Coordinates of C-alpha atoms and ligand atoms in Angstrom, one line a residue:
M772 CA 112.6 70.7 63.6
L773 CA 113.8 71.6 60.3
D774 CA 110.9 74.4 60.6
S775 CA 113.3 76.1 62.8
I776 CA 116.2 78.7 61.9
R777 CA 118.8 77.8 64.5
V778 CA 118.9 74.1 63.1
R779 CA 118.8 74.6 59.9
L780 CA 121.4 77.1 60.7
T781 CA 123.5 74.7 62.2
L782 CA 122.4 72.1 60.1
W783 CA 124.1 74.1 57.2
Y784 CA 127.1 74.7 59.1
T785 CA 128.1 71.9 60.2
L786 CA 127.0 70.0 56.5
V787 CA 129.9 73.6 54.6
L788 CA 132.4 72.2 57.9
A789 CA 132.8 68.7 56.8
L790 CA 133.1 69.9 53.2
V791 CA 135.9 71.6 54.1
L792 CA 137.3 69.1 56.2
I793 CA 137.2 66.6 54.4
A794 CA 138.5 68.4 51.7
L795 CA 141.5 69.8 52.9
T796 CA 142.7 66.7 54.9
G797 CA 142.7 64.3 51.5
V798 CA 144.4 67.4 50.1
T799 CA 146.6 67.4 52.9
Y800 CA 146.5 63.0 53.5
F801 CA 147.5 62.8 49.5
M802 CA 149.9 65.4 49.7
Y803 CA 151.7 63.7 52.2
R804 CA 151.8 59.9 51.1
R805 CA 152.8 61.4 47.7
N806 CA 155.9 63.3 49.2
V807 CA 156.6 60.0 51.8
A808 CA 156.5 58.1 48.0
E809 CA 159.2 60.5 46.7
R810 CA 161.4 60.4 49.8
T811 CA 161.4 56.9 50.1
D812 CA 162.1 56.9 45.8
S813 CA 165.3 58.8 46.4
A814 CA 166.2 57.1 49.1
L815 CA 165.7 54.1 47.8
T816 CA 168.0 55.0 44.5
E817 CA 170.7 56.5 46.5
L818 CA 170.9 53.1 48.5
A819 CA 171.0 51.5 44.9
D820 CA 173.7 53.9 44.0
A821 CA 176.3 52.8 47.3
F822 CA 175.6 49.3 47.0
A823 CA 177.0 49.3 43.9
T824 CA 180.0 51.6 44.4
T825 CA 180.8 49.2 47.4
F826 CA 180.0 46.2 45.6
R827 CA 182.5 47.0 42.5
A828 CA 184.7 47.9 45.0
E829 CA 185.3 44.8 46.6
L830 CA 184.6 42.8 43.7
G831 CA 187.7 44.5 42.1
E832 CA 189.1 42.2 38.9
G833 CA 187.0 39.4 40.8
H834 CA 185.8 36.5 38.7
G835 CA 183.0 34.3 39.2
V836 CA 180.1 33.4 41.6
D837 CA 182.0 33.2 44.5
A838 CA 183.9 36.4 44.1
A839 CA 180.1 38.1 43.7
K840 CA 178.8 36.4 46.5
A841 CA 181.6 37.6 48.2
A842 CA 181.1 41.1 47.5
A843 CA 178.0 40.9 47.4
R844 CA 178.2 39.9 51.4
E845 CA 180.7 42.4 52.1
A846 CA 178.4 45.5 50.6
M847 CA 174.9 44.2 52.0
L848 CA 176.4 43.8 55.6
E849 CA 178.3 47.4 54.9
H850 CA 174.6 48.8 54.1
R851 CA 172.5 46.8 55.9
F852 CA 169.1 48.7 57.7
R853 CA 166.0 47.9 58.9
D854 CA 163.5 46.5 56.9
T855 CA 166.0 47.1 53.7
F856 CA 166.7 43.7 51.8
F857 CA 169.1 43.4 48.8
A858 CA 169.5 40.2 46.2
L859 CA 172.3 39.9 44.2
L860 CA 171.6 38.4 40.6
D861 CA 173.4 36.7 37.6
S862 CA 173.0 38.4 34.2
D863 CA 170.5 34.7 33.9
R864 CA 168.7 36.7 36.4
T865 CA 169.9 33.5 38.7
L866 CA 169.2 34.2 42.7
L867 CA 173.0 34.2 43.9
L868 CA 172.4 35.9 47.2
T869 CA 169.5 37.4 49.0
S870 CA 170.2 39.4 52.5
L871 CA 167.1 37.2 54.2
D872 CA 170.1 34.4 53.4
L873 CA 172.7 36.5 55.6
G874 CA 169.9 37.8 58.4
V875 CA 170.2 40.7 57.5
G876 CA 168.0 43.5 57.7
T877 CA 165.3 41.1 58.9
T878 CA 162.0 42.4 60.7
E879 CA 159.0 40.5 61.5
H880 CA 156.9 42.6 58.4
A881 CA 159.9 40.6 56.7
Y882 CA 158.5 37.7 54.3
P883 CA 161.3 35.1 54.1
D884 CA 160.4 34.0 50.7
V885 CA 159.8 37.5 48.8
F886 CA 162.4 36.8 46.5
R887 CA 160.5 33.5 45.6
S888 CA 157.7 35.0 45.4
S889 CA 155.7 35.9 42.2
S890 CA 155.6 39.3 42.2
F891 CA 159.1 39.1 42.6
R892 CA 159.2 37.4 39.7
D893 CA 157.4 40.3 37.7
F894 CA 159.5 42.8 39.1
L895 CA 162.3 40.8 37.5
Q896 CA 160.3 40.1 34.1
S897 CA 159.5 44.1 33.9
A898 CA 163.2 45.0 35.1
A899 CA 164.5 43.0 32.5
S900 CA 165.1 45.0 29.3
N901 CA 166.4 48.1 31.7
P902 CA 169.4 49.0 33.9
E903 CA 167.3 50.5 35.9
V904 CA 163.7 50.1 36.7
L905 CA 161.7 51.4 40.1
G906 CA 158.7 48.9 40.7
R907 CA 156.8 47.7 43.8
V908 CA 156.5 44.0 45.3
H909 CA 154.5 42.1 47.3
G910 CA 155.2 39.4 50.4
G911 CA 153.0 37.3 52.4
R912 CA 152.9 40.1 54.7
G913 CA 153.6 43.2 53.1
S914 CA 154.6 46.0 50.4
F915 CA 157.9 46.9 49.0
R916 CA 159.1 49.3 47.4
S917 CA 161.9 47.7 45.2
I918 CA 165.0 49.1 42.6
S919 CA 167.0 46.7 40.3
R920 CA 169.8 48.0 39.0
T921 CA 172.5 46.0 36.3
V922 CA 176.6 46.4 37.5
A923 CA 179.0 46.1 35.3
A924 CA 182.2 44.4 37.0
P925 CA 184.9 42.9 35.0
G926 CA 184.1 39.3 35.4
G927 CA 180.6 39.4 34.1
S928 CA 176.8 41.8 34.9
Y929 CA 175.1 41.4 37.3
V930 CA 171.7 42.7 38.6
L931 CA 171.2 44.4 41.9
I932 CA 168.0 44.0 43.9
V933 CA 167.0 46.6 46.6
L934 CA 163.3 46.4 48.3
Q935 CA 162.2 48.5 51.1
S936 CA 159.6 47.3 53.4
L937 CA 156.5 50.1 53.2
H938 CA 155.1 48.6 56.5
P939 CA 156.6 51.4 58.4
Q940 CA 155.4 54.0 55.8
Q941 CA 151.9 52.2 55.4
E942 CA 151.2 52.1 59.8
L943 CA 152.0 55.6 59.6
L944 CA 149.6 56.5 56.8
E945 CA 147.4 53.7 58.3
S946 CA 147.3 56.2 61.6
I947 CA 147.0 59.7 60.4
R948 CA 144.2 57.6 58.2
Q949 CA 142.5 56.5 61.9
T950 CA 142.7 60.1 63.5
F951 CA 140.9 62.1 60.5
Y952 CA 137.9 58.7 60.8
W953 CA 137.6 59.7 64.6
A954 CA 139.0 63.5 64.8
I955 CA 136.4 65.2 62.1
P956 CA 133.5 63.6 63.3
A957 CA 134.5 64.9 66.5
A958 CA 135.4 68.2 65.0
L959 CA 132.2 68.4 63.4
L960 CA 130.5 67.4 66.6
L961 CA 131.6 69.7 68.8
A962 CA 131.3 72.5 65.7
G963 CA 127.3 72.0 65.7
I964 CA 127.5 72.1 69.2
G965 CA 128.5 74.6 69.2
G966 CA 126.9 76.2 66.0
Y967 CA 123.8 75.6 67.3
F968 CA 124.7 77.4 71.0
L969 CA 125.7 80.0 69.2
A970 CA 123.0 80.2 66.6
R971 CA 120.6 79.8 69.9
K972 CA 121.8 83.0 71.4
S973 CA 122.3 84.8 68.3
L974 CA 118.0 84.3 67.9
A975 CA 117.8 84.6 71.2
P976 CA 116.7 88.3 71.6
V977 CA 114.6 87.2 67.9
T978 CA 112.7 85.2 70.5
A979 CA 112.5 87.1 73.1
M980 CA 110.9 89.9 70.4
A981 CA 108.2 87.7 69.4
L982 CA 107.2 86.6 72.4
Q983 CA 107.2 90.2 73.7
A984 CA 105.1 91.0 70.7
R985 CA 102.5 88.7 71.0
H986 CA 102.0 89.7 74.2
M987 CA 101.1 93.8 73.7
G988 CA 98.5 95.1 73.2
A989 CA 97.2 98.6 72.9
A990 CA 97.0 98.9 77.0
S991 CA 100.8 97.9 76.5
L992 CA 102.4 99.9 74.0
H993 CA 104.4 102.0 76.3
N994 CA 106.3 98.6 76.0
R995 CA 109.6 98.6 74.6
L996 CA 111.8 95.7 73.2
A997 CA 115.5 95.7 75.0
V998 CA 118.1 96.5 72.7
A999 CA 121.9 94.8 73.1
N1000 CA 123.3 96.2 70.8
E1001 CA 122.6 98.7 68.5
R1002 CA 125.0 98.2 66.2
D1003 CA 124.2 94.9 64.6
E1004 CA 121.5 93.2 62.6
L1005 CA 119.3 92.4 65.3
G1006 CA 119.4 95.5 67.5
Q1007 CA 119.0 97.7 63.9
L1008 CA 115.6 95.3 64.1
A1009 CA 114.3 95.6 67.9
L1010 CA 115.1 99.7 67.7
S1011 CA 113.1 99.6 64.0
F1012 CA 110.7 98.3 65.8
N1013 CA 110.7 100.4 69.1
Q1014 CA 110.4 103.2 66.7
L1015 CA 107.5 102.0 65.0
L1016 CA 105.7 101.4 68.6
E1017 CA 106.5 105.0 69.5
R1018 CA 104.1 106.0 66.1
I1019 CA 102.3 103.5 66.9
E1020 CA 101.6 104.6 70.7
A1021 CA 102.3 108.6 68.8
S1022 CA 98.8 107.5 66.8
F1023 CA 96.8 106.3 69.5
E1024 CA 97.7 109.1 71.6
Q1025 CA 96.6 111.1 68.8
Q1026 CA 93.2 109.2 68.7
R1027 CA 92.5 108.8 71.9
R1028 CA 93.0 112.4 72.5
F1029 CA 90.5 112.8 69.1
V1030 CA 87.2 111.1 70.7
A1031 CA 88.3 112.6 74.1
D1032 CA 88.5 115.6 73.2
A1033 CA 85.4 115.6 70.4
S1034 CA 83.2 114.0 72.8
H1035 CA 83.9 117.0 75.5
E1036 CA 82.7 119.2 72.4
L1037 CA 79.8 117.2 71.8
R1038 CA 79.0 117.1 75.6
T1039 CA 78.3 120.8 75.8
P1040 CA 75.2 121.6 73.0
V1041 CA 73.4 118.0 73.8
A1042 CA 73.4 119.7 77.3
I1043 CA 72.8 122.9 76.7
L1044 CA 69.7 121.2 74.1
R1045 CA 68.6 118.7 77.2
G1046 CA 68.3 121.6 79.9
E1047 CA 66.5 123.8 77.4
T1048 CA 63.8 121.4 76.9
E1049 CA 63.8 120.1 80.2
V1050 CA 63.3 123.6 81.4
T1051 CA 60.8 124.4 78.6
L1052 CA 59.0 121.1 79.3
S1053 CA 59.0 121.3 83.3
R1054 CA 55.3 123.6 82.8
T1055 CA 52.9 123.6 80.6
D1056 CA 51.5 127.4 81.0
R1057 CA 54.2 128.5 78.5
S1058 CA 53.2 131.2 76.0
T1059 CA 54.3 131.0 72.4
E1060 CA 57.4 132.7 72.4
E1061 CA 58.5 131.5 74.9
Y1062 CA 58.4 128.3 72.9
R1063 CA 60.0 130.1 70.0
Q1064 CA 62.6 131.4 72.1
T1065 CA 63.8 127.9 73.2
L1066 CA 63.3 126.4 69.7
A1067 CA 65.8 128.9 68.6
I1068 CA 68.8 127.8 71.0
L1069 CA 67.3 124.7 69.9
R1070 CA 68.1 125.5 66.1
D1071 CA 71.6 127.4 67.6
E1072 CA 72.6 124.5 69.0
S1073 CA 72.0 121.8 66.8
Q1074 CA 73.2 123.8 63.8
R1075 CA 75.8 123.2 65.5
L1076 CA 76.3 120.0 66.3
A1077 CA 75.9 119.6 62.8
H1078 CA 79.0 121.9 62.8
I1079 CA 81.2 120.1 64.7
I1080 CA 80.1 117.0 63.2
E1081 CA 80.7 117.6 59.8
D1082 CA 84.4 118.8 60.5
L1083 CA 85.2 115.8 62.6
F1084 CA 84.1 113.4 59.7
T1085 CA 86.2 115.7 57.9
L1086 CA 88.9 115.2 60.4
T1087 CA 88.8 111.7 60.2
R1088 CA 88.7 111.1 57.3
A1089 CA 92.2 113.1 56.1
D1090 CA 93.3 111.2 58.5
A1091 CA 92.8 108.2 57.0
G1092 CA 93.6 109.4 53.6
Q1093 CA 90.1 109.3 52.3
Y1094 CA 88.7 112.3 51.5
P1095 CA 87.7 111.9 48.4
L1096 CA 89.2 114.7 46.3
T1097 CA 87.7 116.3 43.2
L1098 CA 90.4 118.7 41.8
R1099 CA 89.6 120.8 38.6
A1100 CA 90.8 123.9 36.7
N1101 CA 89.0 126.5 38.3
Y1102 CA 90.1 130.5 39.1
L1103 CA 91.5 131.3 42.5
D1104 CA 90.0 134.9 42.5
E1105 CA 86.7 133.4 41.2
L1106 CA 86.9 130.9 44.6
A1107 CA 87.9 133.8 47.2
G1108 CA 85.1 136.5 45.3
E1109 CA 82.8 133.3 46.0
A1110 CA 83.5 133.2 49.6
L1111 CA 83.6 136.8 50.2
V1112 CA 79.4 136.5 49.4
R1113 CA 78.8 133.9 51.9
A1114 CA 81.2 136.0 54.3
R1115 CA 79.0 138.9 53.9
S1116 CA 75.9 138.0 56.3
L1117 CA 78.1 136.6 59.0
A1118 CA 80.0 140.3 58.4
L1119 CA 76.7 142.3 58.1
A1120 CA 75.6 140.3 61.9
K1121 CA 78.0 141.5 63.6
N1122 CA 79.0 144.7 61.7
V1123 CA 82.0 144.4 60.3
T1124 CA 82.9 145.7 56.8
L1125 CA 84.0 143.3 54.4
T1126 CA 86.9 144.8 51.8
S1127 CA 88.7 143.1 49.1
S1128 CA 92.0 143.2 46.6
I1129 CA 91.7 140.2 44.1
E1130 CA 94.0 140.3 41.0
S1131 CA 92.1 138.8 37.5
D1132 CA 92.9 135.9 36.3
L1133 CA 94.1 133.5 38.9
P1134 CA 94.0 129.3 37.6
I1135 CA 94.5 127.0 39.6
Q1136 CA 93.8 123.3 40.2
A1137 CA 92.1 123.0 43.0
D1138 CA 89.1 121.1 45.0
E1139 CA 86.2 124.7 44.7
A1140 CA 84.2 123.1 47.9
L1141 CA 87.3 122.5 50.0
L1142 CA 89.3 125.8 49.2
G1143 CA 86.1 127.7 49.6
R1144 CA 85.8 126.2 53.4
M1145 CA 89.6 126.8 54.0
L1146 CA 88.7 131.0 52.9
L1147 CA 85.4 131.0 54.4
N1148 CA 86.6 129.1 57.5
L1149 CA 89.3 132.4 57.6
L1150 CA 86.7 134.7 56.9
D1151 CA 85.0 133.0 59.8
N1152 CA 87.5 133.8 62.2
A1153 CA 88.4 137.3 61.1
I1154 CA 84.8 138.4 61.5
K1155 CA 84.0 136.5 64.3
Y1156 CA 86.9 138.1 66.4
S1157 CA 86.6 141.8 64.6
P1158 CA 84.8 144.0 67.0
P1159 CA 81.5 145.7 64.9
G1160 CA 82.5 148.3 63.4
S1161 CA 85.7 147.2 61.9
K1162 CA 87.5 146.0 59.0
V1163 CA 87.9 142.7 57.5
E1164 CA 90.0 142.2 54.2
L1165 CA 90.9 139.8 51.9
S1166 CA 93.5 140.2 49.3
C1167 CA 94.6 137.4 46.7
R1168 CA 97.7 137.9 44.5
R1169 CA 100.6 136.4 42.1
D1170 CA 103.5 136.3 44.2
G1171 CA 106.2 134.6 41.5
E1172 CA 105.6 131.2 41.5
N1173 CA 103.1 131.1 44.3
Y1174 CA 99.6 132.9 44.7
V1175 CA 98.7 134.6 47.8
V1176 CA 95.7 134.9 49.9
S1177 CA 95.2 137.0 52.8
V1178 CA 92.4 137.5 55.7
S1179 CA 93.6 140.5 57.6
D1180 CA 90.9 141.5 60.5
H1181 CA 91.7 144.6 63.5
G1182 CA 90.6 141.9 66.0
P1183 CA 92.2 141.5 69.7
G1184 CA 95.0 139.2 68.1
I1185 CA 95.8 136.3 69.5
P1186 CA 98.7 136.2 72.3
P1187 CA 102.1 135.2 71.1
E1188 CA 102.8 132.4 73.9
L1189 CA 99.0 130.6 71.8
Q1190 CA 100.1 131.3 67.9
A1191 CA 101.8 128.0 68.0
R1192 CA 98.8 126.1 69.1
I1193 CA 96.4 127.9 66.9
F1194 CA 96.7 124.9 64.4
E1195 CA 95.6 122.9 67.3
R1196 CA 92.3 120.0 67.0
F1197 CA 90.4 121.7 69.1
F1198 CA 92.3 124.6 70.8
R1199 CA 91.2 127.8 71.5
A1200 CA 92.4 130.6 72.4
D1201 CA 89.9 131.9 74.7
K1202 CA 87.7 129.4 75.8
A1203 CA 84.7 131.8 77.4
R1204 CA 84.9 134.4 74.5
S1205 CA 84.2 131.5 72.0
R1206 CA 81.5 130.0 74.0
A1207 CA 79.5 133.5 74.4
D1208 CA 79.3 133.7 70.5
G1209 CA 76.6 131.6 70.9
D1210 CA 75.8 130.0 67.3
A1211 CA 79.2 131.6 65.7
A1212 CA 81.5 129.5 68.6
G1213 CA 83.9 127.4 67.1
A1214 CA 85.1 123.6 68.5
G1215 CA 88.3 124.8 67.5
L1216 CA 88.5 122.2 64.5
G1217 CA 88.3 125.8 61.7
L1218 CA 92.1 126.2 61.2
A1219 CA 93.2 122.6 62.0
I1220 CA 90.9 121.7 58.9
A1221 CA 92.0 125.4 57.1
L1222 CA 95.6 124.2 57.2
W1223 CA 95.0 120.5 55.9
I1224 CA 93.1 121.6 52.7
A1225 CA 96.6 123.9 52.2
E1226 CA 98.5 121.1 52.7
V1227 CA 96.3 119.0 50.3
H1228 CA 96.7 122.0 47.5
H1229 CA 100.6 121.4 48.1
G1230 CA 100.4 124.7 49.9
R1231 CA 101.1 126.4 53.6
L1232 CA 98.7 128.2 56.0
E1233 CA 100.5 130.5 58.6
L1234 CA 99.9 133.2 60.6
T1235 CA 101.5 136.4 59.4
R1236 CA 101.1 138.4 61.8
S1237 CA 99.3 139.0 65.3
D1238 CA 99.3 142.1 67.6
P1239 CA 96.4 144.4 69.7
S1240 CA 96.0 145.6 66.0
G1241 CA 94.8 142.6 64.4
S1242 CA 95.1 139.8 62.7
V1243 CA 96.9 138.0 59.3
F1244 CA 96.4 134.6 58.0
S1245 CA 97.9 134.0 54.6
V1246 CA 97.6 130.8 52.4
I1247 CA 100.7 129.8 50.0
L1248 CA 99.4 128.0 47.1
P1249 CA 101.7 126.7 44.1
A1250 CA 100.2 129.1 41.4
S1251 CA 101.0 126.1 39.1
T1252 CA 99.1 123.5 41.5
N1253 CA 99.2 119.8 40.2
P1254 CA 98.3 117.9 43.2
Ligands
LIG1439 P1 87.3 128.0 65.9 O1 86.2 127.4 66.0 O2 87.6 128.4 68.0 O3 87.4 129.5 66.3 P2 89.5 127.7 65.1 O4 90.7 126.3 65.2 O5 89.7 128.6 63.9 O6 88.5 127.9 65.7 O7 90.6 128.7 65.7 C1 91.1 128.4 67.0 C2 91.3 130.0 68.1 O8 92.7 130.9 67.1 C3 90.4 130.5 68.2 O9 89.6 129.7 69.1 C4 91.0 131.7 67.9 O10 90.9 131.9 69.6 C5 92.0 131.7 67.0 N1 91.7 132.8 66.5 C6 91.6 132.1 64.7 N2 91.5 133.2 64.2 C7 91.6 134.3 64.8 C8 91.6 135.7 65.3 N3 91.3 135.9 63.0 N4 91.7 136.6 65.6 C9 91.7 135.9 66.8 N5 91.9 134.8 66.9 C10 92.0 133.8 66.2

């Protein structure tokens, strides 16, 4: 149960609330109690003052115990209050008169013998040496706040005692305590239930997300989580989750298209291989020349197959970030020269003239094989799409912080509406012509690979110009390549 965030949240919330409520009610209760006690004391002092004044006035110049008792009687009658009791004692602390004798201020809380209780005697004892003392006296059924005051009169000095029953206050404080005893647990229970439902409601989107994510598979990647409020934290989580799904779906789609295109590209040479072999084997009386022709076709097609498989392998490893790059200090001018030599036979076969203008001393940190492959792909395309008798030029120069390698031809160019797509995998501007080129026909992967190679060297590959008079492809590589 404690594994549930809802329950843990609720428990924490209730615990913190309990601590706050207990601290708050405790402080309020004690402040209130102190305040009540202070008010009682000041009321008691005022009453004692008033009583003493009346007593003195009534006594006047009177002497003797009887005169004192009579004056005290008048004062007690004048100042009688419910729950308030008076006593007059002579200077020897002998009780002369109490309000209980007069039946004044009596309530059910008054303890009839309070003035004879041991607690009262103790109070008298402690008050003996002081003209005014505040204290507490306990009777059988309650406690009293008490004040003793020495009153000097012409006939001698007397001690006045006023007792105020604390019963009403204690009753009030008790009822406050009782209220707290049930109100705090009730408030906590309510807050706990409310908190639990709040936590459940707030976390409901998480539960829904988990459930949806659990049922999500490759076939349902297009599903998205519902976003209740995209500004709150859970909405943000759902949004991020949806964006992640979008990326996964896009990458799935890319992979699916890649596999479909790849199978499609592989199907054609395989079909040719099978068709050629079946036709040749359908008759037994073939001449050696016919067999040679078939074998030549088989060789070309298997070469094409090998080429496509090699390109596919390169791209899948590139996508997975697993292509082993071997970066070494090289010279771009040397790599360009080597690519020219390798392209020479292709140019010869197509009767295309290869020219070059290569600046010397262009040091570069590069993967020799990959950079060579990129240059050969560009030269191969330029030759492939050039009319016989035309010229293809490779130029290599430094341009500030970069090297610019350009391959230009006088081929038919790429239609403007297709130019943006030529770096896509398996894209061919003119499929019919590509196929008609026989063994030279590519699968539309050459530029995609060249682009990846440029990027992996922190450079870029772009089609600088392409119109019916020819095309120029340029590779821009940072001179201080430090991949
Ligand atoms: P392919 O193997 O078909 O040549 P690429 O990826 O190298 O594949 O090129 C993609 C497409 O771009 C080609 O099919 C072709 O239509 C077009 N293309 C590339 N280079 C040239 C060029 N020099 N002149 C004309 N078209 C080109």
